[in-house]
XYZ file of C-alpha atoms in Angstrom:
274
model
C 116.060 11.567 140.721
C 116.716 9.836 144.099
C 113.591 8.807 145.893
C 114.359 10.809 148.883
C 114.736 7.943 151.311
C 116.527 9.743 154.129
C 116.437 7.794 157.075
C 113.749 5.791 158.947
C 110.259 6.237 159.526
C 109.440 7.293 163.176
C 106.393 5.571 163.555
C 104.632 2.447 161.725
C 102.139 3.497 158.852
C 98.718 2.181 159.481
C 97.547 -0.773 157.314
C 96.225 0.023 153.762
C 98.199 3.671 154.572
C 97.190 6.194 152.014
C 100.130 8.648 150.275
C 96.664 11.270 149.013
C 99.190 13.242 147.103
C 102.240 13.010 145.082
C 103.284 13.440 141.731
C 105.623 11.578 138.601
C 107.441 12.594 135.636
C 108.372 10.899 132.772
C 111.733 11.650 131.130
C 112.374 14.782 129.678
C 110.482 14.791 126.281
C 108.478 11.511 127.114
C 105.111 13.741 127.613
C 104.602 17.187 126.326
C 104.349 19.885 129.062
C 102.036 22.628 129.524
C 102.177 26.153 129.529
C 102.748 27.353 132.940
C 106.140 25.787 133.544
C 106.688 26.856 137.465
C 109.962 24.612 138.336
C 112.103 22.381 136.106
C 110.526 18.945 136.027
C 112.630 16.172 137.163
C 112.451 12.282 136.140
C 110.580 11.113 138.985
C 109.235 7.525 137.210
C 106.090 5.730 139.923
C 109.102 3.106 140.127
C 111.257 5.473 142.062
C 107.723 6.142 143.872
C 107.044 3.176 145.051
C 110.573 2.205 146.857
C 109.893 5.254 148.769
C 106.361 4.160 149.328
C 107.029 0.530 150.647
C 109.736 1.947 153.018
C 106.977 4.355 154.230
C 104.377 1.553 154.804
C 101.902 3.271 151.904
C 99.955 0.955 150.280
C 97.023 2.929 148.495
C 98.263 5.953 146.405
C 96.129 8.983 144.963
C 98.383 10.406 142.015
C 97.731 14.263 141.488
C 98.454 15.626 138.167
C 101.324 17.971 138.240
C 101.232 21.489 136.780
C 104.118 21.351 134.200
C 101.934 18.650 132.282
C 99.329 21.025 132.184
C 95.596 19.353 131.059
C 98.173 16.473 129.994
C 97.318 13.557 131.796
C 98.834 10.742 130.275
C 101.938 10.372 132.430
C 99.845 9.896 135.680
C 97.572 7.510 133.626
C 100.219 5.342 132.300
C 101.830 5.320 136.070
C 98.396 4.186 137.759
C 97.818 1.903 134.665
C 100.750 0.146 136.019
C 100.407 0.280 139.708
C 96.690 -1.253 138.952
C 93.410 0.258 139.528
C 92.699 -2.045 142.450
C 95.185 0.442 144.990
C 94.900 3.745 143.656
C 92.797 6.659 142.083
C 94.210 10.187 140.459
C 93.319 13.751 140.271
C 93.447 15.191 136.638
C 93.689 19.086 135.151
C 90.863 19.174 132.455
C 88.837 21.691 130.552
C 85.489 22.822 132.284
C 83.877 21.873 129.209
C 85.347 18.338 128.374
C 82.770 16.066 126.178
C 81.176 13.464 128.666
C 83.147 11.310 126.906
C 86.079 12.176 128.126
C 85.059 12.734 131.836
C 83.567 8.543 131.398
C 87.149 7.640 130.390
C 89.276 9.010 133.154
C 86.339 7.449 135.503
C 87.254 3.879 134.110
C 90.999 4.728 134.211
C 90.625 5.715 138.329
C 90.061 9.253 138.252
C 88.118 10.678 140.791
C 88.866 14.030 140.595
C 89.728 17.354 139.026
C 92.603 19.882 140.215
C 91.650 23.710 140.990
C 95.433 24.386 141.106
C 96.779 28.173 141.174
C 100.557 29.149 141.861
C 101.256 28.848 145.694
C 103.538 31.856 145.198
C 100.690 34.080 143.403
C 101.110 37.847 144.500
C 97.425 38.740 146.510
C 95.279 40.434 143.868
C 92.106 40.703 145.118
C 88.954 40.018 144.179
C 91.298 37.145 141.721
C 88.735 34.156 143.289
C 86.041 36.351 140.694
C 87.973 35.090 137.540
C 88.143 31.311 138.970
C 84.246 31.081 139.419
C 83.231 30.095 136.436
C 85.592 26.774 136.051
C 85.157 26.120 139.681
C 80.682 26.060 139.399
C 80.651 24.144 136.655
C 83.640 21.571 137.077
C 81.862 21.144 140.551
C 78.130 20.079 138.981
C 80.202 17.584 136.644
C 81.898 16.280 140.222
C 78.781 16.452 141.808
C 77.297 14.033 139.020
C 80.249 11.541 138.917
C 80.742 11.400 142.479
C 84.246 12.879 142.131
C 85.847 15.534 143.859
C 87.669 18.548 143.909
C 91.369 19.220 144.918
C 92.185 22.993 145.612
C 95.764 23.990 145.440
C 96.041 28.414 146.024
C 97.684 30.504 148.486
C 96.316 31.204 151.335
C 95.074 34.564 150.739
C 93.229 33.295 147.974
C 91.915 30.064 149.976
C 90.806 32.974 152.285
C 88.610 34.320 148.979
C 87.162 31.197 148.036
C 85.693 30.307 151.072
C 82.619 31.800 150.621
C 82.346 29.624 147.133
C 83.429 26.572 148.605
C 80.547 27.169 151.235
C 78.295 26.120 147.867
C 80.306 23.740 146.322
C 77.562 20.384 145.925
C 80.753 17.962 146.133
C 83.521 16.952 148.668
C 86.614 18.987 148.373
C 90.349 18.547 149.632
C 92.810 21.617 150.141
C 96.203 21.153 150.113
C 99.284 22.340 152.243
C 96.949 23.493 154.760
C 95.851 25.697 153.040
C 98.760 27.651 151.972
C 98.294 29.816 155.068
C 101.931 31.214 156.003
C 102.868 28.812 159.494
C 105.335 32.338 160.037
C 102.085 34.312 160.914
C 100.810 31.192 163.486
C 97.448 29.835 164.262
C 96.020 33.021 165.144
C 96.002 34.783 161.453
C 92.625 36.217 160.766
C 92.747 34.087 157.386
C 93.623 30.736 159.102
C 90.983 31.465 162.148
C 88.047 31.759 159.022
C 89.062 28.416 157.325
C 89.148 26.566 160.657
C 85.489 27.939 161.148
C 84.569 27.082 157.466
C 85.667 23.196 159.094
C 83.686 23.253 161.343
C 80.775 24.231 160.031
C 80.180 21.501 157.143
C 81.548 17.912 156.081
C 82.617 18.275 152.822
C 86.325 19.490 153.005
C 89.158 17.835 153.984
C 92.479 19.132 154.544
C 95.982 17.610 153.077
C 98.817 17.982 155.306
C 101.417 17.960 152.315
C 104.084 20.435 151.081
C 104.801 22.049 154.562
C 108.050 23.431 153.174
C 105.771 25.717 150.946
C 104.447 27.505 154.487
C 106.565 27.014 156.698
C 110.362 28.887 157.095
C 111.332 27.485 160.747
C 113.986 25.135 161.171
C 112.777 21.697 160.956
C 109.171 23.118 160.031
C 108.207 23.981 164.018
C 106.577 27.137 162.695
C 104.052 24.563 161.136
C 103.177 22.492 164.084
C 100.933 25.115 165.799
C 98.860 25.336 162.934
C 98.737 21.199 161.827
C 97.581 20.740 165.974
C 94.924 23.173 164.918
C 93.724 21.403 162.243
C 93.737 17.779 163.929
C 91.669 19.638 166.846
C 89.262 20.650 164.525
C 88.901 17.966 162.610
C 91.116 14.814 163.076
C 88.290 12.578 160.716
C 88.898 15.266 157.851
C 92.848 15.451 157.208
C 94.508 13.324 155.046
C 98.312 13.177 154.518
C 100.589 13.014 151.178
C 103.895 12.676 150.650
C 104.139 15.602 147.922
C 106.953 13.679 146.498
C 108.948 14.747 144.431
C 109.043 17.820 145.868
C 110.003 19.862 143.268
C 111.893 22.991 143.598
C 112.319 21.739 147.568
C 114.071 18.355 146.417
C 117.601 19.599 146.949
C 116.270 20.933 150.998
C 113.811 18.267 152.424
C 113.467 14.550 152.338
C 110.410 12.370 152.359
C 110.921 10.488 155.760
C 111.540 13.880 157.254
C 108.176 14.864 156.299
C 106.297 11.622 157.189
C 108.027 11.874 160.792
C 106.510 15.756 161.203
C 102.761 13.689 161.667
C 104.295 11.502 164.473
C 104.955 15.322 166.287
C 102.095 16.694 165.540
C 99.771 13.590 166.475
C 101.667 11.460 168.853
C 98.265 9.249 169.301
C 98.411 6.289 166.995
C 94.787 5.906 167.052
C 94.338 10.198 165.550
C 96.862 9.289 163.089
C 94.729 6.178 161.923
C-alpha cells in the first residue's frame, strides 16, 4: 500500500497539527475481520502512516477503528501502542453492554471514544435512526461517565434523522465527512440547512472535514467547497480535519496531499485553519 504521498503540501500544518481521523490494517490474516466487510482491506501498517504524516506536518493522531475489523480493536491498539500514548488517542467499535472492565482498559490504552458507524452508501429507509436508539442512549451515558465521546459516521439522510437524538446526547460528538450530505445537491439542501442550525444551536458537535470523495462527484471536489465554507462560517472553533487515509475503495482515485490542500481553498486564513 503506498502512502499516498502525491505531491507537496500547499500550506504549512500548524504546530502539534492533528490528523482526527484515519485508519490501519494489518496484513491480511494478522487480525480477524468482522462481519460487514464493505471494501477489501488493504495493508496500510501506522509505519506507512506516519511518512505520510511527517510530510503533512501532523504530529498528534486520533486512530478510528475501521469497519472491516468490526468490534476488533486490536490492530488500532497495537498501532497507538507503538506511536505512544503521549501523541495520540483512538475511537473503538464496542458492544453497548461491554463489562466496565473493558471500557477502563481501552481508557488506559488512549481510547476516548466509541464509533456510531453505518454504511455511507445505506439506501434511505426511514424511520432506520429508530433501530440505532438504543446503542446510541446508552453508549452515550457510558461516554458521558468517562468523559469520552462519540464519532458518528451515516449518510446524510440518516444524519438528517438523528438530529433530533443528538439534540439529547449528554456528551460531545464528532460527525464525519460533513455529514455525508451529497456536495451535488449544494449548501442549500433542506437536510444540510437543518444540521447547520443543529450547529448553531449547541457546543457539543464538531464536524470532520474527511472523506470528501464520499460526497462530492465534481472534478477536483469543487462541488464540496460551497458546503465546507458553510461549515467554517458556522462554526470555524468546531471542525476538525482527518486525513481518512487509507482511503479505501477511493485509494486508486485520490491522494492524501490532494486532500490536505482542499482546506488551504476552503480557508485561505491561516489563523481559521489554526
Amino acid at each position: 500500500m503506498s502512502s499516498h504521498i502525491d505531491g507537496e503540501p500547499a500550506f504549512r500544518a500548524p504546530a502539534l497539527a492533528c490528523d482526527s481521523h484515519f485508519h490501519v490494517f494489518g496484513r491480511p490474516g494478522q487480525y480477524p475481520y468482522g462481519a460487514d466487510i464493505r471494501y477489501t482491506p488493504p495493508h496500510a501498517p501506522v509505519e506507512d502512516y506516519l511518512k505520510l504524516a511527517r510530510h503533512l506536518g501532523c504530529e498528534r493522531f486520533v486512530f478510528v477503528q475501521p469497519s472491516a475489523y468490526g468490534r476488533n480493536n486490536d490492530c488500532m491498539l497495537d498501532a497507538m501502542r507503538e506511536v505512544g500514548i503521549r501523541n495520540c488517542r483512538g475511537i473503538v467499535d464496542i458492544d453497548q453492554d461491554a463489562p466496565d472492565g473493558e471500557f477502563e482498559r481501552l481508557n488506559k490504552a488512549g481510547v476516548r471514544g466509541i464509533r456510531i458507524n453505518e454504511n455511507p452508501i445505506k439506501p434511505f429507509e426511514p424511520g432506520y435512526s429508530k433501530t440505532m436508539l438504543s446503542r446510541v442512549q446508552t453508549l452515550d451515558a457510558r461516554c458521558a461517565e468517562l468523559g469520552w465521546m462519540l464519532d458518528f459516521l451515516t449518510p446524510g439522510w440518516l444524519t438528517l434523522e438523528l438530529l433530533p437524538e443528538m439534540k439529547k446526547l449528554k456528551s460531545l460528538h464528532t460527525v464525519a465527512h460533513m455529514g455525508m450530505f451529497l456536495a451535488k445537491d449544494g449548501p442549500k439542501q433542506a437536510g444540510f440547512q437543518q444540521f447547520l442550525d443543529y450547529l448553531r444551536s449547541g457546543d457539543k458537535c464538531w464536524v470532520k472535514f474527511t472523506g470528501t470523495y464520499r460526497m462530492s462527484v465534481a472534478l477536483g471536489f469543487a462541488d464540496a467547497a460551497p458546503m465546507a465554507r458553510a461549515l467554517i462560517e458556522t462554526v470555524p472553533n468546531r471542525i476538525i480535519w482527518g486525513s481518512d487515509y487509507p482511503h479505501l475503495s477511493f485509494a486508486d482515485k485520490v491522494g492524501s496531499v490532494e486532500l490536505f490542500n482542499l482546506l488551504g481553498q476552503w480557508a485561505p486564513d491561516a489563523a481559521t485553519r489554526k
